Amino acid sequence: MKRKLGNFLKKHLLLTGILSTMLIGFCFIIGVYFISFLLGPPNLMNQQNTVYYSNSEEVIGEENGYGSRFHTDLDEISPYLIDAAIAVEDRHFYEHNGFDFKRILGAIIDNIKNLSLKEGASTISQQLARNLYLSHEKTWTRKLKEAFYTIRLEMYYSKDEILTAYLNTIYYGHGAYGIEEASNYFFNKSAGELDLAEAAMLAGIPKGPSYYSPFNNMEKATDRKEHILELLLRTNQISEDEYNSAINEKLKFAKTEDTEEDTIAPYFQDMVLEEAAALLDHNKEAVRSGGYQIFTTLDIKAQKKLENAVEKTIHPASDIETSAIAMDPSNGSIRALIGGRDYKKSSFNRAHKAKRMPGSTFKPFLYYAALNNGYTPSTKLLSKPTVFELDNGEVYEPSNFNGYYADKPITLAQALALSDNIFAVKTNMYLGSDKLVETARDFGITSKLPAVPSLALGTATVSVEEMVAGYGMLANGGKEIASHTIEKIVDPQGNVLLDLDDKEGEQILDPKQTFILTHLMTGMFDTTLNGYMAVTGSTITDQLTRTYAGKSGSTDGDSWMIGYSPILVTGVWTGYDDNRPIEVVKETTYAKNIWATFMEAAHQELPDKSFSVPDGIIGVRIDPETGKKATSYCPTSRMMYFEKGKEPKSHCTTHFPGGKNKKEKEKKGKLERLFDLFR
């Protein structure tokens, strides 16, 4: 009796669970349709071109989105094309209500069998919903939105209206959206003039425009055309004679030449699209076809000068890559950008998305921290081969370029100008590696930074964009900036949606230390700081007619140059995409030469502005060798800047006639040996 009662309860609970699940599912479906009804019909004609303008309001680009320049009615399209498109994409199009559940179930079974997610079952209505309103990302959120749009399309539009919109928006590759553009592009005829073979060829392309285009892969395109013809024959939409004639027809394609005009700053325009999508909280396709007017920060003249500098510098036969950004340091607006040498070959934006080791261009962040922790331009440390014992018991043995060392103490001013690695690692270990990470964050560096001694030599990976914005904070006196490409966005009705006023950023860095560091960074071009080797900017000094601050850097596979005036900061990277070493000597000079060529050209029409000296700073002529006040006996001297009260008090005696007496030399030697113990 108890067993029967238990079985009855189990069956009752199971039945109740099944009925409850069905009821919930039914209510959910009703809810979806009710919400879709309340939302009303989605706009089938939302395709409007978005236009990009330069900072002088010249048109630099136009986005067509997922739409054709032509609208072709269904009765103006070849019946062969209509039948072929339905046959291959959605043969039950006129029978379902937006979802082909039989195909969906079949696709699920195939995916389970093949342990993949390759098979899809999107109807024409679903594809139209995705093309018009959504991105192509594979997420559950996108799929749910797609379902809502599909229901609304089916609820408010006829099948012919949906099919017409689909054929006018589907992408056929090579920049051709819609059947009219595709027909003209591939066969130089209108969509209504397509014969059976031509229609089958075009109908096969949208599944994979680059894969099934006859201009990219004739074999694959032909196989797909024949598959579509077989579908039409099997469903009795064409006769055996029509099939044989189409199979054997030799298609006459239009003689297409690459007539694509050179686009102004294509990598920059990609960034504008990405930034606009984020600001408007839209997907990229919605921005492309939203009819917006987007006013950007691009300076067309500066862009051309940057491109010319690259073309003039890099040998055409070299396959080395480059990226560069020129930025207004007062507000972070990007005035010119190159993401690679040839956008048509590779649209990957190396300035924005690539992360590479910056080498010694990372050192200014370290020396800003050092200046904030007691260092001055005259602080001296010993430059010689050094083995550092780390806390974990391991040892670290950095080296200088080409194994050159001073083998004596050198000043911070000279260490930065010569890019002495030993000085940098000693400083990083003295401050603590966490301090450098913390300081780099203050400069806006967001990439992952390991707190290790080698970070002083730029062994983490960062983007050109991050580095240029960081240097921009030095150029503007220490104020926060955010790199950006957009100034204003206007909707199709003329409403200003966003107007990004370039307000002055918050003061983040100490203006006195920022200025001192900036002046130290002019030293890479000052031959008075030559020491055990020439200053790192000596090869381009003769090209420069203004005062710039900067720093170069290199690793085995990366070459960098970043520098600035008070009104423009520019960073250049060169290297190979596959990270192989830069072994050709001339290629190691490309970054510096591109930078120098561009900066000089860009400043021709800009005012000659000097770095402003903040209050509390004093300038003193210093002997570069000793770091002490220079005298008339010193062979060279350089104006250096200090916080008041921290400037050297004693004069250089090393260069007095006859030298110093023995007692003074011995005293000096003892002090230096004592100081060495704490370096």
XYZ file of C-alpha atoms in Angstrom:
679
model
C 0.000 0.000 0.000
C 2.799 2.404 0.948
C 4.694 1.526 -2.237
C 1.620 2.226 -4.406
C 1.083 5.521 -2.612
C 4.754 6.435 -3.117
C 4.599 5.623 -6.832
C 1.378 7.640 -7.159
C 3.011 10.649 -5.482
C 6.093 10.382 -7.690
C 3.968 10.246 -10.845
C 1.850 13.119 -9.562
C 4.941 15.248 -8.846
C 6.474 14.391 -12.218
C 3.245 15.262 -14.034
C 2.931 18.476 -12.036
C 6.546 19.381 -12.902
C 5.977 18.736 -16.602
C 2.755 20.745 -16.656
C 4.381 23.581 -14.686
C 7.320 23.688 -17.089
C 4.958 23.729 -20.064
C 2.899 26.485 -18.451
C 6.010 28.565 -17.737
C 7.224 28.031 -21.290
C 3.821 28.945 -22.690
C 3.663 32.096 -20.554
C 7.207 33.002 -21.623
C 6.328 32.675 -25.303
C 3.139 34.699 -24.833
C 5.180 37.310 -22.939
C 7.745 37.543 -25.730
C 5.049 38.053 -28.357
C 3.195 40.557 -26.182
C 6.368 42.611 -25.602
C 7.161 42.400 -29.322
C 3.675 43.701 -30.065
C 4.125 46.621 -27.675
C 7.519 47.514 -29.199
C 5.915 47.966 -32.578
C 7.424 47.518 -36.037
C 11.214 47.948 -36.322
C 12.360 50.361 -39.002
C 13.239 48.593 -42.246
C 14.759 51.739 -43.684
C 17.236 52.577 -40.917
C 20.206 52.493 -43.235
C 21.706 55.986 -43.308
C 25.333 56.737 -43.948
C 27.447 57.930 -41.041
C 29.971 60.601 -41.992
C 33.317 61.344 -40.334
C 34.809 64.848 -40.315
C 38.312 66.095 -39.525
C 39.004 68.723 -36.869
C 38.607 71.330 -39.632
C 35.223 69.786 -40.579
C 36.383 68.249 -43.858
C 34.848 64.883 -44.752
C 37.388 62.115 -44.190
C 35.166 59.068 -44.497
C 31.689 57.664 -44.853
C 30.240 54.435 -43.489
C 27.591 52.609 -45.508
C 26.756 50.025 -42.860
C 24.774 46.932 -43.790
C 22.920 48.594 -46.599
C 23.046 49.259 -50.290
C 23.203 52.611 -52.004
C 20.315 51.273 -54.133
C 16.875 50.055 -53.121
C 15.579 47.452 -55.558
C 11.983 46.222 -55.380
C 11.293 42.504 -55.533
C 9.753 42.708 -58.992
C 12.977 44.335 -60.253
C 15.104 41.366 -59.159
C 15.634 38.284 -61.309
C 13.226 35.474 -60.250
C 16.174 33.101 -60.561
C 18.027 35.032 -57.844
C 14.984 35.093 -55.558
C 14.432 31.338 -55.934
C 18.142 30.593 -55.484
C 18.446 32.740 -52.361
C 15.405 31.125 -50.733
C 16.529 27.632 -51.736
C 19.958 27.914 -50.180
C 19.222 30.178 -47.220
C 15.688 29.359 -46.058
C 13.586 27.036 -48.235
C 10.605 27.189 -45.817
C 10.687 31.000 -45.763
C 7.065 31.436 -46.856
C 5.821 28.719 -44.476
C 7.332 29.571 -41.042
C 6.773 32.526 -38.741
C 10.385 33.566 -38.441
C 11.907 30.397 -36.966
C 12.387 27.083 -38.749
C 12.203 24.784 -35.744
C 12.777 21.649 -37.840
C 16.083 23.118 -39.113
C 16.992 24.289 -35.622
C 16.500 20.769 -34.239
C 18.498 19.292 -37.129
C 21.338 21.761 -36.546
C 21.423 20.901 -32.835
C 21.632 17.175 -33.622
C 24.406 17.750 -36.194
C 26.374 19.879 -33.740
C 26.086 17.206 -31.063
C 27.210 14.520 -33.521
C 30.166 16.580 -34.734
C 30.978 18.020 -31.298
C 30.961 21.500 -32.814
C 28.818 24.606 -33.155
C 29.319 25.040 -36.877
C 25.805 24.247 -38.083
C 23.334 27.124 -37.941
C 19.665 27.395 -38.788
C 19.067 31.104 -39.189
C 16.094 31.988 -41.328
C 16.079 34.943 -43.705
C 14.068 36.868 -41.106
C 16.680 36.155 -38.430
C 19.518 37.147 -40.739
C 17.753 40.413 -41.587
C 17.232 41.153 -37.893
C 20.921 40.552 -37.229
C 22.110 42.594 -40.210
C 19.905 45.607 -39.536
C 19.952 45.925 -35.777
C 22.607 43.759 -34.138
C 26.235 42.709 -34.187
C 27.423 39.267 -35.280
C 28.910 38.296 -31.916
C 27.934 34.843 -30.698
C 26.390 35.588 -27.290
C 23.111 34.572 -25.686
C 22.181 38.246 -25.239
C 22.538 38.859 -28.964
C 20.518 35.735 -29.773
C 17.701 36.853 -27.452
C 17.616 40.297 -29.054
C 17.651 38.648 -32.465
C 14.584 36.598 -31.495
C 12.692 39.738 -30.445
C 13.528 41.560 -33.683
C 12.627 38.492 -35.754
C 9.211 38.244 -34.124
C 8.592 41.960 -34.650
C 9.601 41.715 -38.315
C 7.270 38.769 -38.902
C 4.484 40.401 -36.892
C 4.432 43.710 -38.736
C 5.797 43.033 -42.243
C 4.799 40.746 -45.089
C 7.111 38.028 -46.317
C 7.781 39.956 -49.526
C 8.731 43.077 -47.550
C 11.128 41.048 -45.396
C 12.671 39.346 -48.428
C 13.076 42.679 -50.222
C 14.827 44.212 -47.238
C 17.056 41.145 -46.925
C 18.170 41.184 -50.560
C 18.916 44.904 -50.319
C 21.087 44.598 -47.203
C 22.938 41.278 -47.442
C 26.717 41.523 -47.939
C 28.260 40.013 -51.068
C 31.883 40.904 -50.360
C 34.225 43.433 -51.969
C 32.273 46.289 -50.383
C 29.047 45.373 -52.209
C 25.895 45.490 -50.064
C 22.620 44.420 -51.617
C 21.872 42.501 -54.773
C 21.930 45.528 -57.103
C 25.478 46.493 -56.089
C 26.587 42.856 -56.223
C 25.096 42.297 -59.659
C 26.806 45.383 -61.017
C 30.097 44.541 -59.323
C 30.369 40.923 -60.487
C 28.531 40.994 -63.842
C 28.150 44.662 -64.765
C 24.380 44.308 -65.099
C 21.311 45.080 -63.017
C 19.762 42.537 -60.647
C 16.779 42.093 -62.982
C 19.014 40.940 -65.848
C 20.696 38.016 -64.052
C 20.367 34.635 -65.712
C 20.128 31.347 -63.823
C 23.855 30.589 -63.627
C 24.707 34.145 -62.550
C 21.944 34.123 -59.956
C 23.154 30.821 -58.491
C 26.701 32.151 -58.307
C 25.624 35.305 -56.430
C 23.210 33.459 -54.125
C 26.075 31.344 -52.863
C 28.300 34.234 -51.774
C 26.614 35.617 -48.590
C 27.297 32.453 -46.574
C 31.015 33.410 -46.688
C 31.759 36.480 -48.832
C 35.520 36.089 -48.771
C 35.393 32.287 -49.045
C 32.795 31.926 -51.818
C 33.622 34.979 -53.915
C 34.630 33.879 -57.443
C 37.275 36.614 -57.371
C 38.845 35.043 -54.281
C 38.281 31.308 -54.823
C 36.752 30.266 -58.127
C 36.755 26.564 -57.255
C 34.801 27.000 -54.023
C 32.442 29.501 -55.649
C 31.734 27.128 -58.544
C 31.093 24.181 -56.209
C 28.588 26.270 -54.257
C 26.891 27.506 -57.444
C 26.435 23.882 -58.593
C 25.083 22.920 -55.158
C 22.431 25.642 -55.437
C 21.490 24.554 -58.950
C 21.034 21.000 -57.670
C 18.740 22.288 -54.910
C 16.632 24.130 -57.477
C 16.463 21.042 -59.704
C 15.604 18.761 -56.787
C 12.705 21.013 -55.757
C 11.451 21.259 -59.353
C 12.025 24.997 -59.585
C 14.090 24.550 -62.736
C 13.987 21.974 -65.491
C 16.669 19.470 -66.409
C 17.511 21.508 -69.513
C 17.817 24.725 -67.492
C 20.053 22.921 -65.019
C 22.379 21.546 -67.715
C 22.552 24.878 -69.490
C 23.451 26.726 -66.252
C 26.007 24.120 -65.211
C 27.810 24.392 -68.543
C 27.545 28.147 -68.947
C 30.862 29.971 -68.912
C 30.225 33.009 -66.767
C 31.452 36.363 -68.020
C 32.544 38.373 -65.019
C 32.985 42.122 -65.047
C 36.572 43.258 -65.429
C 36.964 44.600 -61.936
C 39.958 46.644 -61.124
C 40.879 47.828 -57.685
C 39.253 51.215 -57.981
C 39.040 51.753 -54.248
C 40.186 55.244 -53.431
C 42.843 55.782 -50.835
C 41.057 56.292 -47.557
C 42.160 59.089 -45.271
C 43.624 57.626 -42.073
C 41.813 54.245 -42.225
C 43.272 53.004 -38.912
C 42.114 56.223 -37.275
C 38.627 55.809 -38.722
C 38.426 52.308 -37.236
C 39.201 53.811 -33.828
C 36.514 56.461 -34.342
C 33.943 53.743 -35.043
C 34.991 51.798 -31.968
C 34.947 54.893 -29.768
C 31.568 56.057 -31.114
C 30.035 52.639 -30.445
C 31.230 52.818 -26.835
C 30.060 56.414 -26.319
C 26.629 55.758 -27.828
C 26.336 52.281 -26.295
C 25.625 50.817 -29.741
C 27.180 48.028 -31.731
C 29.430 49.096 -34.602
C 26.909 48.267 -37.326
C 24.300 50.495 -35.671
C 26.819 53.347 -35.745
C 27.796 52.662 -39.360
C 24.211 52.846 -40.565
C 22.876 55.330 -38.020
C 23.235 58.472 -40.099
C 25.453 60.210 -37.560
C 27.813 63.082 -38.186
C 30.953 62.402 -36.188
C 33.419 65.245 -35.798
C 36.865 63.861 -35.052
C 40.204 65.134 -33.790
C 42.119 64.271 -36.966
C 44.376 66.932 -38.468
C 44.538 65.989 -42.157
C 47.778 67.900 -42.749
C 49.463 66.223 -39.781
C 48.203 62.824 -40.936
C 49.727 63.287 -44.389
C 53.008 64.443 -42.860
C 53.133 61.369 -40.645
C 52.429 59.070 -43.580
C 55.061 60.854 -45.658
C 57.622 60.455 -42.884
C 57.026 56.703 -42.861
C 57.222 56.406 -46.661
C 60.360 58.528 -46.795
C 62.121 56.549 -44.071
C 61.287 52.860 -44.470
C 62.718 51.087 -47.498
C 59.881 49.702 -49.680
C 61.483 46.257 -49.792
C 61.509 45.923 -46.010
C 58.620 44.045 -44.415
C 59.152 45.683 -41.032
C 55.984 47.198 -39.543
C 55.389 50.509 -37.831
C 52.778 52.406 -35.853
C 52.650 55.971 -34.623
C 50.416 58.454 -32.836
C 50.636 62.241 -32.714
C 48.612 63.762 -29.891
C 47.736 67.170 -28.498
C 49.119 66.955 -24.945
C 46.722 69.582 -23.640
C 43.692 67.309 -24.005
C 44.670 63.894 -25.424
C 43.100 64.440 -28.849
C 44.773 62.271 -31.489
C 45.859 64.454 -34.423
C 47.433 61.746 -36.591
C 47.699 57.963 -36.405
C 49.248 55.106 -38.336
C 48.411 51.547 -37.343
C 50.597 49.834 -39.926
C 52.275 50.368 -43.279
C 49.407 49.136 -45.488
C 45.794 49.007 -44.308
C 44.733 46.963 -47.344
C 47.180 44.224 -46.412
C 46.495 44.344 -42.687
C 43.819 46.370 -40.894
C 45.219 45.433 -37.474
C 45.835 48.691 -35.601
C 49.271 48.304 -34.059
C 49.135 51.730 -32.412
C 45.918 50.992 -30.549
C 45.715 47.224 -30.088
C 49.248 45.815 -30.222
C 51.290 45.560 -27.039
C 55.051 45.495 -27.280
C 57.983 45.956 -24.919
C 58.842 49.685 -24.761
C 62.452 49.243 -23.701
C 64.092 52.370 -22.348
C 61.147 54.602 -23.257
C 59.747 53.353 -19.940
C 62.584 54.975 -17.957
C 61.039 58.461 -17.647
C 58.319 56.988 -15.434
C 61.046 55.535 -13.216
C 62.976 58.794 -13.022
C 59.862 60.777 -12.199
C 59.455 58.493 -9.175
C 63.147 58.975 -8.357
C 62.862 62.777 -8.473
C 59.928 62.520 -6.094
C 62.057 60.455 -3.731
C 65.158 62.585 -3.290
C 66.995 62.302 -6.600
C 68.181 65.400 -8.470
C 69.755 65.761 -11.921
C 73.143 65.622 -10.148
C 72.521 62.373 -8.258
C 75.355 59.978 -9.134
C 75.490 56.191 -9.283
C 78.225 53.855 -10.448
C 77.947 52.595 -14.039
C 79.720 49.271 -14.363
C 78.769 45.611 -14.938
C 76.667 44.638 -11.923
C 75.097 41.431 -10.667
C 71.988 42.033 -8.553
C 70.913 39.439 -6.002
C 67.123 39.343 -5.766
C 64.973 38.580 -2.735
C 64.161 35.100 -4.035
C 67.848 34.212 -4.194
C 68.110 34.532 -7.965
C 70.520 36.912 -9.626
C 69.866 39.510 -12.310
C 72.644 40.826 -14.527
C 71.500 43.563 -16.924
C 73.867 45.064 -19.434
C 74.305 48.336 -21.263
C 74.035 48.782 -25.027
C 76.969 47.092 -26.754
C 78.529 46.430 -23.341
C 79.643 50.053 -22.844
C 80.010 51.358 -19.260
C 81.414 54.474 -17.668
C 83.160 52.377 -14.982
C 82.682 55.361 -12.668
C 79.775 57.283 -11.134
C 77.600 59.225 -13.577
C 74.807 61.726 -12.949
C 71.117 61.130 -13.488
C 71.242 63.717 -16.278
C 73.879 61.735 -18.132
C 72.336 58.351 -17.318
C 69.075 59.407 -18.955
C 70.788 60.986 -21.988
C 72.969 57.886 -22.529
C 70.227 55.448 -21.426
C 72.414 53.694 -18.860
C 70.666 50.463 -17.811
C 72.692 49.871 -14.641
C 71.709 53.275 -13.279
C 68.041 52.490 -14.026
C 67.976 49.056 -12.375
C 69.822 50.370 -9.291
C 67.252 53.149 -9.024
C 64.335 50.736 -9.413
C 65.697 48.452 -6.692
C 66.392 51.401 -4.413
C 62.839 52.715 -4.786
C 61.235 49.285 -4.820
C 59.656 47.865 -7.978
C 56.143 48.477 -6.629
C 56.876 52.195 -6.728
C 57.516 52.086 -10.482
C 54.248 50.210 -11.093
C 52.376 52.735 -8.967
C 53.982 55.645 -10.812
C 53.239 54.166 -14.232
C 49.579 53.945 -13.215
C 49.671 57.672 -12.429
C 50.806 58.176 -16.020
C 47.757 56.283 -17.280
C 49.474 52.989 -18.122
C 46.791 50.314 -17.689
C 48.587 47.265 -19.107
C 49.771 44.508 -16.829
C 53.060 45.516 -15.157
C 55.073 42.972 -13.133
C 56.856 44.534 -10.164
C 60.332 43.232 -11.033
C 63.746 44.943 -11.359
C 63.742 44.567 -15.163
C 60.585 46.678 -15.450
C 62.923 49.689 -15.325
C 64.192 48.566 -18.741
C 60.694 48.273 -20.249
C 60.210 44.514 -20.215
C 56.416 44.674 -19.784
C 54.206 45.035 -22.867
C 52.265 48.234 -23.508
C 50.579 50.007 -26.420
C 51.829 53.000 -28.360
C 48.633 54.803 -27.376
C 49.314 54.322 -23.658
C 52.901 55.488 -23.929
C 52.086 58.588 -25.969
C 49.367 59.634 -23.524
C 51.801 59.080 -20.646
C 54.416 61.311 -22.257
C 51.643 63.805 -22.958
C 51.282 64.293 -19.203
C 54.922 65.340 -19.061
C 54.378 67.732 -21.948
C 51.382 69.424 -20.319
C 52.949 69.829 -16.893
C 51.448 66.777 -15.194
C 47.716 67.017 -15.941
C 45.600 63.943 -16.599
C 44.636 63.300 -20.221
C 42.659 60.603 -21.990
C 43.436 59.811 -25.616
C 40.405 60.201 -27.861
C 39.397 60.575 -31.504
C 35.947 62.199 -31.249
C 34.969 65.773 -30.482
C 31.237 65.779 -31.250
C 28.452 63.447 -32.443
C 25.291 64.725 -34.155
C 22.273 62.518 -34.944
C 20.379 62.508 -38.298
C 17.933 65.112 -36.980
C 20.740 67.534 -36.138
C 20.650 66.966 -32.381
C 24.035 67.124 -30.665
C 24.282 63.852 -28.755
C 27.783 64.379 -27.430
C 30.000 67.436 -27.306
C 33.260 66.492 -25.654
C 34.596 69.807 -24.481
C 38.338 69.609 -24.056
C 38.466 70.620 -20.428
C 41.775 70.830 -18.613
C 42.516 67.603 -16.801
C 43.137 67.151 -13.106
C 46.672 67.817 -11.875
C 48.136 64.370 -11.216
C 51.911 64.854 -11.280
C 54.078 67.305 -9.350
C 54.610 70.205 -11.806
C 58.141 70.945 -10.492
C 59.372 67.374 -10.901
C 57.561 67.109 -14.225
C 59.420 70.123 -15.559
C 62.771 68.909 -14.208
C 62.237 65.545 -15.904
C 61.181 67.185 -19.161
C 64.371 69.241 -19.211
C 66.417 66.141 -18.420
C 64.762 64.456 -21.412
C 65.985 67.206 -23.731
C 69.417 65.824 -22.901
C 69.166 62.971 -25.388
C 69.756 65.598 -28.090
C 72.463 67.558 -26.194
C 76.014 66.480 -27.049
C 77.398 68.255 -23.949
C 76.126 65.170 -22.099
C 78.238 62.773 -24.191
C 80.124 60.394 -21.940
C 81.310 56.821 -22.375
C 79.150 56.904 -25.509
C 77.217 59.536 -27.456
C 73.786 60.699 -26.319
C 71.050 58.493 -27.769
C 69.603 61.215 -29.978
C 72.914 62.196 -31.559
C 72.029 60.640 -34.932
C 69.021 62.930 -35.426
C 70.157 66.073 -33.578
C 71.178 67.777 -36.820
C 67.621 67.386 -38.153
C 66.012 69.253 -35.265
C 65.455 73.004 -35.221
C 63.442 73.203 -31.993
C 63.765 72.087 -28.405
C 62.182 68.695 -27.858
C 62.148 66.319 -24.924
C 62.195 62.630 -25.648
C 63.420 59.120 -25.071
C 64.273 56.272 -27.386
C 64.098 52.613 -26.506
C 64.856 49.244 -28.001
C 64.623 45.529 -27.374
C 65.724 42.731 -29.676
C 62.473 43.031 -31.617
C 61.251 46.562 -30.931
C 62.469 50.062 -31.690
C 60.753 53.110 -30.164
C 61.039 56.891 -30.195
C 58.704 59.094 -28.176
C 59.159 62.810 -27.774
C 57.328 66.064 -27.430
C 57.193 69.826 -27.555
C 54.730 71.773 -25.373
C 52.120 71.489 -28.147
C 52.595 68.060 -29.724
C 53.655 64.621 -28.488
C 54.477 61.798 -30.896
C 55.405 58.172 -30.428
C 56.741 55.825 -33.106
C 57.241 52.059 -32.916
C 58.878 49.798 -35.478
C 59.296 46.042 -35.422
C 58.087 42.781 -36.943
C 54.651 41.313 -36.312
C 56.181 37.920 -35.586
C 58.536 39.426 -32.962
C 61.682 38.389 -34.776
C 64.824 40.417 -33.979
C 65.626 43.617 -35.858
C 68.999 42.701 -37.319
C 69.444 45.157 -40.203
C 71.321 48.150 -38.774
C 69.407 50.681 -40.851
C 66.106 49.353 -39.546
C 67.163 50.131 -35.973
C 67.177 53.835 -36.899
C 63.737 53.938 -38.519
C 61.750 54.958 -35.424
C 63.990 57.930 -34.622
C 64.110 59.131 -38.211
C 60.345 58.871 -38.694
C 59.845 60.805 -35.460
C 62.350 63.546 -36.346
C 61.043 63.942 -39.899
C 57.448 64.189 -38.755
C 58.021 66.473 -35.758
C 59.948 68.978 -37.831
C 57.304 68.945 -40.578
C 54.417 69.160 -38.125
C 55.929 72.123 -36.260
C 56.475 74.243 -39.377
C 53.086 75.884 -38.944
C 52.989 75.758 -35.128
C 54.144 78.509 -32.755
C 57.588 78.166 -31.183
C 56.570 77.612 -27.590
C 58.922 76.834 -24.700
C 58.283 74.579 -21.734
C 57.041 76.854 -18.945
C 59.084 76.900 -15.731
C 56.920 76.490 -12.602
C 57.491 78.406 -9.389
C 60.046 76.958 -6.999
C 62.533 75.981 -9.704
C 66.060 77.313 -10.083
C 68.427 76.905 -13.033
C 72.117 76.277 -12.446
C 74.953 75.663 -14.921
C 76.333 72.231 -14.120
C 79.429 70.336 -15.136
C 77.972 67.131 -16.699
C 80.853 64.974 -15.495
C 80.783 65.841 -11.796
C 77.235 67.080 -11.358
C 78.541 70.153 -9.522
C 78.328 73.828 -10.363
C 80.367 74.511 -13.463
C 83.290 76.901 -13.464
C 85.073 78.628 -16.312
C 87.613 75.794 -16.231
C 85.005 73.079 -17.079
C 85.275 72.059 -20.759
C 81.465 71.824 -21.021
C 78.510 72.883 -18.950
C 74.745 72.573 -19.186
C 71.899 74.464 -17.618
C 70.043 72.107 -15.312
C 67.032 72.715 -13.133
C 66.432 71.897 -9.478
C 63.891 72.530 -6.810
C 65.056 75.550 -4.874
C 67.228 74.360 -2.019
C 68.199 71.089 -3.714
C 70.662 72.559 -6.216
C 74.389 71.684 -5.791
C 76.187 73.975 -3.375
C 79.786 73.227 -4.344
C 81.664 73.998 -7.537
C 83.485 71.533 -9.742
C 87.201 71.371 -8.834
C 88.099 68.497 -11.137
C 88.969 70.788 -14.019
C 91.076 73.361 -12.141
C 94.502 73.893 -13.747
C 96.912 71.305 -12.335
C 94.116 69.339 -10.730
C 93.449 69.072 -6.995
C 95.940 68.401 -4.277
C 96.557 64.873 -3.098
C 94.680 65.270 0.189
C 91.503 66.415 -1.573
C 91.684 63.515 -4.037
C 92.069 60.979 -1.219
C 89.157 62.511 0.671
C 87.008 62.415 -2.453
C 87.966 58.784 -3.113
C 87.003 57.705 0.420
C 83.606 59.406 0.154
C 82.895 57.807 -3.200
C 83.820 54.348 -1.916
C 81.559 54.865 1.092
C 78.712 56.017 -1.127
C 79.187 52.976 -3.380
C 78.284 50.693 -0.473
C 74.767 52.122 -0.463
C 74.107 52.202 -4.197
